[in-house]
XYZ file of C-alpha atoms in Angstrom:
207
model
C 0.016 0.087 -0.142
C 2.940 2.234 0.638
C 4.310 1.572 -2.839
C 1.179 2.323 -4.801
C 1.160 5.860 -3.012
C 4.510 6.244 -2.750
C 4.436 5.781 -6.946
C 0.833 7.398 -7.045
C 2.743 10.802 -5.573
C 5.598 10.916 -7.708
C 2.620 11.027 -11.426
C 1.747 13.985 -9.709
C 4.868 15.667 -9.413
C 6.095 14.889 -12.036
C 6.168 16.097 -15.475
C 3.686 15.096 -18.188
C 5.786 12.378 -20.789
C 5.548 12.520 -24.096
C 4.274 8.917 -25.966
C 6.886 7.727 -28.562
C 6.274 10.302 -31.455
C 5.136 12.837 -29.499
C 6.382 16.410 -28.274
C 6.712 17.830 -24.709
C 6.483 21.936 -24.806
C 8.141 23.494 -21.367
C 6.309 27.125 -19.703
C 8.933 27.605 -17.031
C 8.658 31.322 -15.399
C 11.797 32.585 -13.258
C 11.483 34.095 -10.093
C 11.894 36.688 -11.647
C 8.848 36.511 -13.904
C 10.190 36.250 -16.518
C 8.280 33.537 -18.857
C 11.088 31.199 -21.237
C 9.124 28.889 -23.586
C 11.344 25.232 -24.504
C 10.643 21.451 -26.067
C 12.054 18.768 -24.212
C 14.264 20.353 -21.773
C 12.897 20.762 -18.749
C 12.899 24.163 -16.315
C 15.955 25.367 -15.180
C 15.771 24.916 -11.057
C 13.797 27.114 -9.460
C 11.548 27.636 -12.058
C 8.092 27.153 -11.942
C 7.494 24.536 -14.687
C 4.008 23.702 -16.819
C 3.712 21.158 -19.047
C 2.091 20.565 -22.132
C 1.514 17.225 -24.108
C 1.443 17.935 -28.257
C 2.208 15.860 -31.187
C 4.948 16.974 -33.502
C 4.572 18.560 -37.186
C 4.307 16.493 -40.050
C 7.936 17.008 -41.237
C 8.308 18.713 -44.314
C 8.669 18.013 -47.674
C 12.185 17.134 -49.405
C 13.562 19.761 -51.487
C 13.405 18.463 -54.932
C 14.645 21.573 -57.618
C 13.348 21.696 -60.389
C 14.780 21.213 -64.190
C 13.459 22.460 -67.449
C 12.633 19.656 -69.599
C 15.026 18.937 -72.010
C 13.507 20.325 -75.030
C 13.365 23.708 -73.245
C 16.559 26.185 -74.035
C 15.786 29.847 -72.923
C 16.010 32.611 -74.765
C 17.972 35.933 -74.215
C 15.814 39.173 -75.622
C 17.837 41.914 -77.092
C 16.164 44.999 -76.649
C 15.903 47.804 -78.463
C 15.088 51.235 -78.411
C 13.834 53.193 -81.664
C 16.227 56.052 -82.438
C 14.120 59.351 -81.031
C 16.035 62.038 -79.067
C 14.733 61.011 -76.169
C 13.232 57.607 -74.734
C 9.980 56.669 -75.600
C 8.495 53.573 -72.928
C 5.718 52.791 -76.539
C 8.626 52.378 -79.194
C 10.340 50.397 -76.709
C 10.844 47.249 -79.143
C 12.326 43.573 -76.949
C 13.181 41.232 -80.016
C 14.545 37.401 -79.723
C 16.621 37.899 -82.877
C 17.783 40.673 -84.957
C 19.545 39.518 -87.783
C 22.018 41.557 -90.759
C 20.715 43.908 -92.692
C 20.149 43.363 -96.744
C 23.171 44.153 -98.042
C 23.991 47.481 -100.206
C 25.967 48.239 -103.446
C 27.828 51.739 -102.685
C 27.391 52.919 -107.268
C 29.161 55.012 -109.185
C 27.737 56.735 -112.177
C 29.463 58.426 -115.953
C 29.470 61.993 -113.906
C 30.937 60.460 -110.920
C 28.300 60.940 -108.363
C 28.014 58.029 -105.609
C 25.045 57.490 -104.352
C 24.700 53.246 -102.001
C 21.451 50.970 -103.505
C 20.136 47.469 -102.765
C 20.016 46.251 -106.140
C 22.725 44.234 -107.102
C 22.012 44.845 -111.212
C 24.721 47.873 -111.691
C 21.254 50.981 -113.778
C 22.768 52.004 -117.435
C 21.570 55.307 -118.598
C 22.117 57.162 -121.300
C 24.115 59.696 -121.721
C 23.969 62.424 -124.370
C 26.994 63.331 -126.824
C 27.940 66.704 -128.661
C 26.285 66.446 -132.096
C 27.764 68.596 -134.842
C 25.014 69.978 -137.338
C 24.950 71.677 -140.852
C 28.430 74.475 -141.183
C 29.638 72.967 -138.250
C 27.747 74.455 -136.014
C 27.127 72.193 -132.866
C 23.882 71.635 -132.489
C 22.110 73.404 -134.674
C 20.288 70.511 -137.289
C 21.918 67.820 -135.341
C 19.142 64.668 -134.475
C 20.043 63.932 -130.724
C 22.500 60.771 -129.854
C 23.609 59.464 -126.838
C 25.467 56.621 -125.778
C 24.841 53.572 -123.180
C 26.841 54.059 -119.917
C 26.513 51.433 -117.083
C 27.583 52.640 -113.232
C 30.349 50.984 -111.736
C 28.970 49.089 -108.652
C 31.016 47.374 -105.739
C 29.181 45.751 -102.358
C 29.573 47.280 -99.161
C 32.211 45.590 -96.678
C 29.724 43.532 -93.060
C 32.136 46.334 -91.288
C 30.782 49.002 -93.220
C 27.632 47.813 -93.618
C 25.492 50.108 -90.688
C 26.936 53.876 -91.523
C 26.034 52.369 -95.547
C 22.424 51.800 -94.308
C 22.881 55.197 -92.137
C 23.487 57.307 -94.873
C 21.239 55.945 -97.221
C 18.291 56.095 -95.269
C 19.381 59.775 -94.174
C 19.646 60.370 -97.863
C 15.877 58.911 -98.439
C 14.660 61.520 -95.631
C 16.404 64.323 -97.523
C 14.926 64.052 -100.273
C 11.831 62.716 -99.379
C 11.596 66.970 -97.225
C 13.648 69.229 -99.547
C 14.195 67.977 -102.523
C 10.879 68.380 -104.124
C 10.170 67.576 -107.855
C 7.815 65.752 -110.393
C 8.220 62.809 -107.680
C 4.309 62.175 -105.434
C 5.821 63.820 -101.456
C 3.861 60.767 -100.405
C 6.249 58.040 -102.607
C 9.690 59.609 -101.177
C 7.364 59.259 -97.686
C 6.539 55.864 -97.963
C 10.189 54.778 -99.810
C 12.209 56.931 -96.459
C 9.576 54.648 -94.204
C 10.260 51.204 -95.928
C 14.429 51.558 -95.603
C 14.115 53.042 -92.719
C 12.466 49.940 -91.402
C 14.821 47.706 -93.264
C 17.641 48.908 -90.525
C 15.904 49.416 -87.513
C 14.743 45.598 -87.294
C 18.493 44.604 -88.469
C 21.092 44.689 -86.284
C 22.377 48.240 -86.658
C 19.576 49.235 -84.680
C 21.676 47.672 -81.534
C 24.681 49.951 -82.312
């Protein structure tokens, strides 16, 4: 009987004993009134101890790094801003891949005038010739005559291609705005916009 009473007293005085897979939380108050909470470690001597048995939280799942599928290949966008003097977010264009500009040819005419063109075939024209008429006077009674001449053209090297395209676009803009003549203004404007678009959608825009 005495042994049974002793066991009962020990059970009442001892902290709660956790069963398997359970966790004991110790609520400790020291002599100064400071409170600490700890798990699975009894309060230090001199502290008032309260215990609580809880179920442990489930273990976190093991971390498995995500890997892209074998066919996936990251793309690095190239940011291109149009050639305005100021930055306008509305003009920001994102290209996945820019291509080199179309080839250009630098041509020289019979009169030694030089120009750029995308046409690989040299242009030809009828160059007027001086004729002698009646009495040996030039142009008096003389018929019109001309000589067929062909421009001399050579491809622009790759390293100079972007500069050549800049010149080509500027010349087209000048013809549209200032050259005048019998060509319709809208036709010249369309030519300028088409050339500017070819330059600005190429690798020259990133330079």
